[in-house]
Coordinates of C-alpha atoms in Angstrom, one line a residue:
M1106 CA -0.1 0.0 -0.2
S1107 CA 1.0 3.4 -0.5
D1108 CA 1.2 6.5 1.7
R1109 CA -1.8 7.9 -0.7
S1110 CA -4.3 4.7 -0.5
D1111 CA -3.6 3.9 3.5
F1112 CA -4.2 8.3 4.5
L1113 CA -7.4 7.3 2.4
D1114 CA -8.4 4.4 4.1
W1115 CA -7.8 6.5 7.3
V1116 CA -10.0 8.9 5.8
K1117 CA -13.2 6.7 4.9
T1118 CA -13.0 5.2 8.2
S1119 CA -11.1 6.6 11.1
L1120 CA -12.1 10.6 9.8
Y1121 CA -15.7 9.7 8.3
E1122 CA -16.8 7.5 12.1
A1123 CA -15.9 10.9 13.6
E1124 CA -17.3 12.6 12.3
L1125 CA -20.3 10.4 12.0
A1126 CA -19.4 10.6 16.3
I1127 CA -19.8 14.3 17.0
H1128 CA -23.1 14.9 14.4
N1129 CA -24.6 12.8 16.7
G1130 CA -23.4 15.2 19.9
D1131 CA -20.0 13.1 20.9
A1132 CA -16.7 14.3 20.3
G1133 CA -14.6 12.2 21.7
P1134 CA -13.8 10.8 18.5
R1135 CA -13.6 13.9 16.6
R1136 CA -11.2 15.6 19.4
A1137 CA -9.4 11.8 19.1
L1138 CA -8.3 12.8 15.3
W1139 CA -6.9 16.4 16.2
S1140 CA -3.0 16.5 17.2
R1141 CA -2.4 18.0 20.4
K1142 CA 0.4 19.6 18.8
E1143 CA 0.2 23.3 18.3
P1144 CA -1.0 24.7 16.2
V1145 CA -4.1 24.0 15.3
S1146 CA -7.0 26.0 14.4
V1147 CA -10.5 25.3 12.6
L1148 CA -12.3 28.7 10.4
G1149 CA -15.2 27.3 11.1
A1150 CA -18.9 27.5 9.1
W1151 CA -20.2 28.6 12.4
R1152 CA -17.2 29.7 14.5
N1153 CA -13.7 29.4 14.7
A1154 CA -10.9 28.2 17.2
T1155 CA -6.7 28.4 17.3
G1156 CA -5.6 26.6 19.8
Q1157 CA -6.2 24.1 21.9
Q1158 CA -7.9 25.1 24.7
E1159 CA -10.5 26.7 21.8
L1160 CA -11.0 23.4 19.8
D1161 CA -12.0 21.9 23.1
E1162 CA -14.5 24.0 23.5
L1163 CA -15.6 24.4 20.6
F1164 CA -15.4 20.8 19.9
A1165 CA -17.3 20.4 23.2
S1166 CA -20.2 23.2 22.1
L1167 CA -20.3 21.6 18.4
A1168 CA -21.4 18.0 20.1
K1169 CA -24.1 20.0 22.4
Q1170 CA -25.6 21.5 19.5
F1171 CA -26.0 18.2 18.0
S1172 CA -28.5 15.2 17.7
N1173 CA -29.8 12.6 15.8
C1174 CA -27.8 11.7 12.7
T1175 CA -29.5 10.8 10.3
S1176 CA -27.0 11.4 7.1
Y1177 CA -23.7 12.4 6.5
R1178 CA -21.8 11.9 3.6
F1179 CA -18.1 13.4 2.6
E1180 CA -18.2 14.1 -1.6
L1181 CA -14.1 14.5 -2.0
V1182 CA -13.0 16.1 -4.5
S1183 CA -9.1 16.1 -3.9
Y1184 CA -6.9 15.2 -1.6
D1185 CA -2.7 14.9 -1.2
V1186 CA 0.1 13.4 0.7
A1187 CA 3.0 14.6 0.5
G1188 CA 5.1 13.7 3.3
D1189 CA 4.3 13.6 6.7
M1190 CA 1.3 16.7 5.9
A1191 CA -1.5 15.8 3.8
Y1192 CA -4.7 17.6 3.2
T1193 CA -8.3 16.8 1.8
A1194 CA -11.2 19.2 0.1
G1195 CA -13.9 18.2 -0.5
L1196 CA -18.9 18.7 0.3
E1197 CA -19.8 17.4 3.9
H1198 CA -23.5 16.6 3.3
T1199 CA -25.1 16.2 6.2
S1200 CA -28.4 16.0 7.6
A1201 CA -29.0 16.1 11.4
S1202 CA -30.8 18.0 14.8
V1203 CA -29.1 21.5 15.3
D1204 CA -30.5 23.0 18.7
G1205 CA -33.1 20.1 18.2
E1206 CA -34.1 21.2 14.7
P1207 CA -34.2 18.7 11.2
R1208 CA -31.9 20.1 8.8
S1209 CA -29.9 19.7 6.0
Y1210 CA -26.5 21.5 4.3
V1211 CA -23.9 21.4 2.6
L1212 CA -20.4 22.5 4.1
R1213 CA -17.2 23.1 1.8
A1214 CA -14.5 21.6 3.7
T1215 CA -10.7 22.1 3.7
Q1216 CA -8.9 19.8 5.8
V1217 CA -5.1 19.4 6.3
Y1218 CA -2.8 16.5 8.1
R1219 CA 0.1 16.0 9.8
R1220 CA 1.6 12.3 10.5
E1221 CA 2.6 11.8 13.8
D1222 CA 3.3 9.3 15.9
D1223 CA 0.4 7.7 16.4
G1224 CA -1.0 8.6 12.3
W1225 CA -2.7 11.1 11.1
K1226 CA -3.3 13.4 12.9
V1227 CA -5.8 16.5 11.9
A1228 CA -4.7 20.3 12.4
H1229 CA -6.6 23.2 10.5
R1230 CA -10.3 23.0 8.7
H1231 CA -11.6 25.8 7.0
G1232 CA -15.4 25.5 6.4
D1233 CA -18.1 27.5 4.1
T1234 CA -21.0 26.8 3.7
V1235 CA -22.5 26.1 0.3
T1236 CA -25.5 28.7 -1.1
D1237 CA -26.3 28.1 -4.7

């Protein structure tokens, strides 16, 4: 297996499962896949975060808002691996309750990853709402 195919397998399994979990109100799996090394950052569709403390607060807040995910699909548009760095760019199609109200939406999401001692970790996320 190549670095690219191993990374893509991780995106389609571990990363996918972590995103599904947060949309069902569980931030633990997502937080476990994020780097504990600085810098880390989120330029989010709803809120931004820089550094470990803000990241913890953001993920806890999102977990409280999300529940009852009926559908989550990541439409991968582009990805690559270059040494110990990688990225993904794609569309997140989500149907879940937000603050108790059912919603469906699409986010454009770009993430940057670092390979660390225990595997791939997310270091940065940028997401924004797709509007037609």
